[in-house]
mmCIF file of C-alpha atoms in Angstrom:
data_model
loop_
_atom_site.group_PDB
_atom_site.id
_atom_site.type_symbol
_atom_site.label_atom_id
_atom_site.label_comp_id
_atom_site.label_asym_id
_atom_site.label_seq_id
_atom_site.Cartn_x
_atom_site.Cartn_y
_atom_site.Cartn_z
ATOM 1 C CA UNK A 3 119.423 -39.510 77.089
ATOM 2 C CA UNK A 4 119.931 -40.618 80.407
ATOM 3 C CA UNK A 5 123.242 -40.227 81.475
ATOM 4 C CA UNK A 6 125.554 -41.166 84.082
ATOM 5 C CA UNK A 7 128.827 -39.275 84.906
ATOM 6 C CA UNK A 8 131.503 -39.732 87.170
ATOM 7 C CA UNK A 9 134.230 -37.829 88.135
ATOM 8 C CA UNK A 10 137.748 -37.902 87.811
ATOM 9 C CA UNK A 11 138.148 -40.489 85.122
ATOM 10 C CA UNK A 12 141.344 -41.365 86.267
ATOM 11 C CA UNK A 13 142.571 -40.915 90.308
ATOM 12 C CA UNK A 14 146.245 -41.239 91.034
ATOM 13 C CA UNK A 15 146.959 -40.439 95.306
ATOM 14 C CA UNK A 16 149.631 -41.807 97.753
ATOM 15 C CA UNK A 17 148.894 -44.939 100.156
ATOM 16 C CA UNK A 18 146.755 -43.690 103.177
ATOM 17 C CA UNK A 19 145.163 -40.639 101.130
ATOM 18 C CA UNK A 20 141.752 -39.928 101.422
ATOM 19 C CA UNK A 21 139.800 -40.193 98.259
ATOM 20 C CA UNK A 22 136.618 -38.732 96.888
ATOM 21 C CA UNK A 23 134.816 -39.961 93.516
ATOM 22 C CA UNK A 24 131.918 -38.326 92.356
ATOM 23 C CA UNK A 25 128.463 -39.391 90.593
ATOM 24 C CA UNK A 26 125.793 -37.418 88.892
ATOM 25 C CA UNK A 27 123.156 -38.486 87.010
ATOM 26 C CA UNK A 28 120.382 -36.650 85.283
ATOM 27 C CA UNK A 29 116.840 -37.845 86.241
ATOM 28 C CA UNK A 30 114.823 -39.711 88.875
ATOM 29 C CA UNK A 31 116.455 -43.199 90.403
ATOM 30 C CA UNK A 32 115.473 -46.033 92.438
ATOM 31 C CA UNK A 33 118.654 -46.817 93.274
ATOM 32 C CA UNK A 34 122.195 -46.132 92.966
ATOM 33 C CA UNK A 35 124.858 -48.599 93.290
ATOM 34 C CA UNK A 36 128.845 -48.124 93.674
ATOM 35 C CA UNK A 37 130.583 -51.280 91.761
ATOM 36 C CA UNK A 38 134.828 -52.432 92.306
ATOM 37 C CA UNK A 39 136.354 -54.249 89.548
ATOM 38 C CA UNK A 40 139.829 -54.957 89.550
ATOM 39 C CA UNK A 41 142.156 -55.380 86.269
ATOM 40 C CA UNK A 42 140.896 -58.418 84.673
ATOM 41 C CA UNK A 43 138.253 -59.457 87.237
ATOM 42 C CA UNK A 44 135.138 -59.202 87.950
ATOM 43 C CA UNK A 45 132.584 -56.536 89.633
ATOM 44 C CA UNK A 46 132.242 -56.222 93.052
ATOM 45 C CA UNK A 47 129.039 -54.786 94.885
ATOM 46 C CA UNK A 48 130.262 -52.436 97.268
ATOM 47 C CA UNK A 49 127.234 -50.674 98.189
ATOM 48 C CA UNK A 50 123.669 -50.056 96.840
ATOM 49 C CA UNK A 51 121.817 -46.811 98.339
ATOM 50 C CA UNK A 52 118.589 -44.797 97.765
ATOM 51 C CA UNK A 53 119.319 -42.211 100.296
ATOM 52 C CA UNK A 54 121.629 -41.186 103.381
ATOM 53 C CA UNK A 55 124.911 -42.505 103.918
ATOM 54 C CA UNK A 56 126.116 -45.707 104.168
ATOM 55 C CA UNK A 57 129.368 -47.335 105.953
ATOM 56 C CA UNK A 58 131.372 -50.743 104.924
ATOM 57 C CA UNK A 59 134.931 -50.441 106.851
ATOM 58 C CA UNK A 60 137.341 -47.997 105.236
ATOM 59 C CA UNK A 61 134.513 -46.957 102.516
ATOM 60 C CA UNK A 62 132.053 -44.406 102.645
ATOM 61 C CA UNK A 63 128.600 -43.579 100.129
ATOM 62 C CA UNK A 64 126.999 -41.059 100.565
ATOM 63 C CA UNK A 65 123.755 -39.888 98.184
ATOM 64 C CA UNK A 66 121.898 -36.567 97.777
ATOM 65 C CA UNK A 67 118.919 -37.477 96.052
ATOM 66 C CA UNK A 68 117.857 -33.850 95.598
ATOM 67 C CA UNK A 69 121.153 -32.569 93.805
ATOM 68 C CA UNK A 70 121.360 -36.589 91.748
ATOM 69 C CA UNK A 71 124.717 -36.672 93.054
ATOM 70 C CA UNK A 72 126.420 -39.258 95.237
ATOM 71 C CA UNK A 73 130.141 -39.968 96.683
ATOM 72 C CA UNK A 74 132.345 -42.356 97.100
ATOM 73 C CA UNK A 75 134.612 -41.929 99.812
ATOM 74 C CA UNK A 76 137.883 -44.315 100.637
ATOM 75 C CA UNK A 77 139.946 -43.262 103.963
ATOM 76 C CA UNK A 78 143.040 -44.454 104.562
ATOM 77 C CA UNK A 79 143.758 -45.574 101.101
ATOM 78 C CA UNK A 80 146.280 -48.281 100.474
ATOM 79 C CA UNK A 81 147.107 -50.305 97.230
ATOM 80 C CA UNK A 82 145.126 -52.726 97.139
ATOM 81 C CA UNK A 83 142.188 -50.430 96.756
ATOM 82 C CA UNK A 84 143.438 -49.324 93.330
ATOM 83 C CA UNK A 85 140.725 -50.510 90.878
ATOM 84 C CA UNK A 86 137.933 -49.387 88.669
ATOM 85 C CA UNK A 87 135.215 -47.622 90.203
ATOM 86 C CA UNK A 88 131.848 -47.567 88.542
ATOM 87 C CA UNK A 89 128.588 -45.921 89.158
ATOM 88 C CA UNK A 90 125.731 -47.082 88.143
ATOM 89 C CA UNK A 91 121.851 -46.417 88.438
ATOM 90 C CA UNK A 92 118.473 -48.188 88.660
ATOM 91 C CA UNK A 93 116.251 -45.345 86.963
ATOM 92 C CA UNK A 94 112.606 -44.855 88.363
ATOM 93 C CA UNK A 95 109.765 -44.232 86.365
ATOM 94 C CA UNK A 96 109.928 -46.140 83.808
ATOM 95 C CA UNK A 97 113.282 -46.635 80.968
ATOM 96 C CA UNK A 98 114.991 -49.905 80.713
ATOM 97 C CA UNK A 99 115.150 -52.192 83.989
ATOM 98 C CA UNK A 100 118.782 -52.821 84.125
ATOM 99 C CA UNK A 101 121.468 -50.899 85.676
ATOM 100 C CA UNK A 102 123.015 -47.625 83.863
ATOM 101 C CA UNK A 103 126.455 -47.472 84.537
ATOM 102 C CA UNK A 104 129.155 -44.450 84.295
ATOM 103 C CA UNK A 105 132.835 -44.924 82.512
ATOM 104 C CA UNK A 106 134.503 -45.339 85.740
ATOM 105 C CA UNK A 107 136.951 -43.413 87.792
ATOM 106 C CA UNK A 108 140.453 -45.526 87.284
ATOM 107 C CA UNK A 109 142.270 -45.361 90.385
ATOM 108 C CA UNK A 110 145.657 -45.716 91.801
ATOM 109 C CA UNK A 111 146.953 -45.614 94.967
ATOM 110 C CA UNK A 112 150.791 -45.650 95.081
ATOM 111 C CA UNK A 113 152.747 -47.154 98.553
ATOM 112 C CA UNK B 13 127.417 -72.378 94.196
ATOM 113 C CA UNK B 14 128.427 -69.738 96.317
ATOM 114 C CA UNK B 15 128.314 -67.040 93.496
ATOM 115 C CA UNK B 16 127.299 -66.216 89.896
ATOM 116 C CA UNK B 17 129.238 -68.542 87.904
ATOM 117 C CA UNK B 18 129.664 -68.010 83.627
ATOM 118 C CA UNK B 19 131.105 -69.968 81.257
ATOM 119 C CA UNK B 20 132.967 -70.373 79.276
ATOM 120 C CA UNK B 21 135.156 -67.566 80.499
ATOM 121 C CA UNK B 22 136.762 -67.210 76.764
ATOM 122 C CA UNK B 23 135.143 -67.183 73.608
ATOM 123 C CA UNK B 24 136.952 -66.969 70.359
ATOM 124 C CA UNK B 25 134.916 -67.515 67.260
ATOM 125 C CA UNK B 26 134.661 -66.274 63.648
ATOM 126 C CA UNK B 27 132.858 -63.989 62.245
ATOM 127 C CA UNK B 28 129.592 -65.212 61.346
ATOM 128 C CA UNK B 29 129.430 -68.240 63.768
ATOM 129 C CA UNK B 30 127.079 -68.402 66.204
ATOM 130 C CA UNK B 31 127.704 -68.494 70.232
ATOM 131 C CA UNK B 32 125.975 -69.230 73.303
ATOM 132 C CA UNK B 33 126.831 -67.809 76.815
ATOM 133 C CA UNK B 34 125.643 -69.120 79.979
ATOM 134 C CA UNK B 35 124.893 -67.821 83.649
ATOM 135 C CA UNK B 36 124.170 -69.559 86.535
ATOM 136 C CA UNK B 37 122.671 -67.186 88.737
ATOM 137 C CA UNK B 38 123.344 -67.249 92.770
ATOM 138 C CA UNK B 39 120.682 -70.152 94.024
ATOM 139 C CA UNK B 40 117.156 -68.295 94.594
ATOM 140 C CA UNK B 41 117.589 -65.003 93.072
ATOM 141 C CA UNK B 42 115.208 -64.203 90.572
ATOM 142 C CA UNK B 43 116.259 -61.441 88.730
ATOM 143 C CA UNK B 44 118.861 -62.126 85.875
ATOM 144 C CA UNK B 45 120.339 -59.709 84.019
ATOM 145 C CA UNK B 46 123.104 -59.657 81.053
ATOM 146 C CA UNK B 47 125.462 -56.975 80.468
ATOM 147 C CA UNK B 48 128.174 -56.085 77.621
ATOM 148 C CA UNK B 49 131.203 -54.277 78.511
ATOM 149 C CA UNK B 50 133.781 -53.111 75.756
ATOM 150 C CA UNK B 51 137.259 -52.439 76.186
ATOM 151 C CA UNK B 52 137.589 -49.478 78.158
ATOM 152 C CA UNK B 53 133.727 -48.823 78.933
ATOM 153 C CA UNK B 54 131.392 -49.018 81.803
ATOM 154 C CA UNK B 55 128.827 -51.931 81.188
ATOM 155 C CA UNK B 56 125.281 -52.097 78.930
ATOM 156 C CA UNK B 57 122.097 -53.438 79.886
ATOM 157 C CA UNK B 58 120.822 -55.817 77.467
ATOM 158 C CA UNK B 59 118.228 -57.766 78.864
ATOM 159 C CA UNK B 60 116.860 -58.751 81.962
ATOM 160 C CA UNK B 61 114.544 -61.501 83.410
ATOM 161 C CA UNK B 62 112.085 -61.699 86.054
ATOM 162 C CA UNK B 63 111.585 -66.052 86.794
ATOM 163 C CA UNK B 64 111.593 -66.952 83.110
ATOM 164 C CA UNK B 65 110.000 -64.019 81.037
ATOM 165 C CA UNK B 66 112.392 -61.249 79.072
ATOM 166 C CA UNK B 67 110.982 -58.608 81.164
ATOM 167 C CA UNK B 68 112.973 -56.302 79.393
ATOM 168 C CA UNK B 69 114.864 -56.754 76.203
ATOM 169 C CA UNK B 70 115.141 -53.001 75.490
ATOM 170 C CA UNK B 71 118.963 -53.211 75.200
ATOM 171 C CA UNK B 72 119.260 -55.738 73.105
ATOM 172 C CA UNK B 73 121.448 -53.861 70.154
ATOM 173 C CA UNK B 74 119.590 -56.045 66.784
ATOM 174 C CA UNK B 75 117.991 -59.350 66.230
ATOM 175 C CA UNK B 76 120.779 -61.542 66.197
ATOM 176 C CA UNK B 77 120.809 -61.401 70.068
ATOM 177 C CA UNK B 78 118.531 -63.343 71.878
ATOM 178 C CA UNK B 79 118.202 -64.596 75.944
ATOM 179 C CA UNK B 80 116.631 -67.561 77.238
ATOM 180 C CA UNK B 81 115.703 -68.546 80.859
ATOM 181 C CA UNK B 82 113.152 -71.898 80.288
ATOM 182 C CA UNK B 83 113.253 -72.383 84.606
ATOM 183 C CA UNK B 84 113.910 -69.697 85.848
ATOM 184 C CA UNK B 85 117.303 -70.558 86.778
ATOM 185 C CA UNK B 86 120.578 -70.774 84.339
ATOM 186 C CA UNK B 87 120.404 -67.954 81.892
ATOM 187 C CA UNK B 88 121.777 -68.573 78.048
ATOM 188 C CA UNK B 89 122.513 -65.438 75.955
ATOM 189 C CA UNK B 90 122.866 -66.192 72.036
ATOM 190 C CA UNK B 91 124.175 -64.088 69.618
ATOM 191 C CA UNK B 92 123.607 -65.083 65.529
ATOM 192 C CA UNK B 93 125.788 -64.573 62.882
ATOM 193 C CA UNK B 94 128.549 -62.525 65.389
ATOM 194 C CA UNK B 95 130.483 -59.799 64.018
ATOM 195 C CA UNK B 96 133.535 -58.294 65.144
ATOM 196 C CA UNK B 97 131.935 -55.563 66.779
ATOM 197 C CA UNK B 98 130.310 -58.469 69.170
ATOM 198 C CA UNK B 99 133.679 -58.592 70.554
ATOM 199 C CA UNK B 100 133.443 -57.961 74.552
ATOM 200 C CA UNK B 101 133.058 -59.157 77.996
ATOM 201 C CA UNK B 102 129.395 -59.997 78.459
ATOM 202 C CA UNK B 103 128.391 -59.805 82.148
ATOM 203 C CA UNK B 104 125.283 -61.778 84.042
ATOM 204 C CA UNK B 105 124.210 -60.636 87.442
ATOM 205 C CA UNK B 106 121.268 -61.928 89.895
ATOM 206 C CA UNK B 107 119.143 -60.249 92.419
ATOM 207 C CA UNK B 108 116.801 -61.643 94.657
ATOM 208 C CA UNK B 109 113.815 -59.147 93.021
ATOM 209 C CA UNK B 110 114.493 -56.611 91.261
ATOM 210 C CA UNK B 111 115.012 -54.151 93.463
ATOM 211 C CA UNK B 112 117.566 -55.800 95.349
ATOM 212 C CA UNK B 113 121.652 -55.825 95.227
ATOM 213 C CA UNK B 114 122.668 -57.235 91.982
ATOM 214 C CA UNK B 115 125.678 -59.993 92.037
ATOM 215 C CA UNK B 116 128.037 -60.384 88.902
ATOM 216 C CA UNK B 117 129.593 -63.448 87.363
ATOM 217 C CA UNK B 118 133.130 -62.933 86.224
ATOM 218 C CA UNK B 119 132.078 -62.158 82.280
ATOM 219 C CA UNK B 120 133.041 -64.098 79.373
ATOM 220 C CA UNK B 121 135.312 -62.747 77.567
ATOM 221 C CA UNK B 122 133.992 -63.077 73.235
ATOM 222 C CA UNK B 123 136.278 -62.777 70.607
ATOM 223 C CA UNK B 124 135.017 -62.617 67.136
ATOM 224 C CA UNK B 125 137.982 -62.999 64.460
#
């Protein structure tokens, strides 16, 4: 089965912290794409990647294709960045066409 | 509109009824998808479109779900005979191919009693 899996579930860190979440997946992608979603609303788009590194602001993604592993990176974390965090990925090569998503690290960044 | 818009944004129904969901997807994207997310869960593909064909309908969990996009446009997921287990937020998102960023609607939240 073709899994997703994200790491920590749940992130608790002090206001202007820097934070890591983590991504793995098991087999061949298209592309990978970091999602927000905040209690009760909706998801977010924060980045889509295939390879490299990209930058929006205070977030960071980074992707290693040949390890299936990617980052999430948030400097100078402050509260309004606590949300959900999903991963989720577009697999090549046939398999369904939709997105496969990971659980979700929960995080929570205290002032 | 400016985004993905669903409605209704609450569903409460009894079990056995049937439902209908809808999706308007951002103006010129292509690519539709629906999602289900349970309490607590990352989202599940169900189906996607490509213009108006099911391109892929592999997550579709039984036969009481079914997806229709007649233009190409607004999206209606509809679910037979629900069941409590139906219970979730069902998610629509729209790329401009299928390759591209996808944009999601704020859910609708479906209660089955």
């Amino acid at each position: 089965k073709n899994e997703v899996e994200q790491s920590p579930q749940n992130l608790t860190a002090q206001e202007g912290e820097f934070i890591t979440i983590n991504c793995s997946y098991s087999v061949g992608i298209s592309a990978l794409h970091w999602l927000q979603q905040h209690p009760g609303g909706g998801i977010v788009s924060l980045f889509m990647l295939s390879s490299g590194k990209k930058k929006h602001g205070r977030l960071i993604a980074t992707i290693n294709i040949q390890e299936k592993h990617s980052s999430l990176h948030i400097t100078a974390s402050h509260p309004r960045d606590s949300a959900v965090y999903i991963c989720a990925v577009r697999y090549s090569g046939g398999g369904a066409d939709g997105l496969t998503f990971g659980k979700g690290t929960h995080l929570i960044i205290q002032p | 509109g400016a985004g993905v818009s669903q409605t209704p944004s609450n569903k409460v129904t009894e079990k056995g009824k049937y439902v209908e969901l809808r999706c308007d997807p951002i103006s010129g994207h292509t690519a539709l998808y629906w999602y289900r997310q349970s309490l607590g869960q990352g989202p599940e593909f169900l189906i996607y479109f490509q213009g108006t064909g099911a391109a892929d309908d592999s997550g579709l969990p039984n036969d009481r779900f079914f997806a229709v996009r007649p233009e190409g446009s607004v999206s209606t997921l509809k679910i037979q005979r629900t069941e409590r287990g139906d219970s979730a937020v069902y998610l629509c998102a729209s790329s401009l191919g299928v390759a591209g960023a996808q944009y999601f609607g704020p859910g609708t939240r479906l209660t089955v009693l």
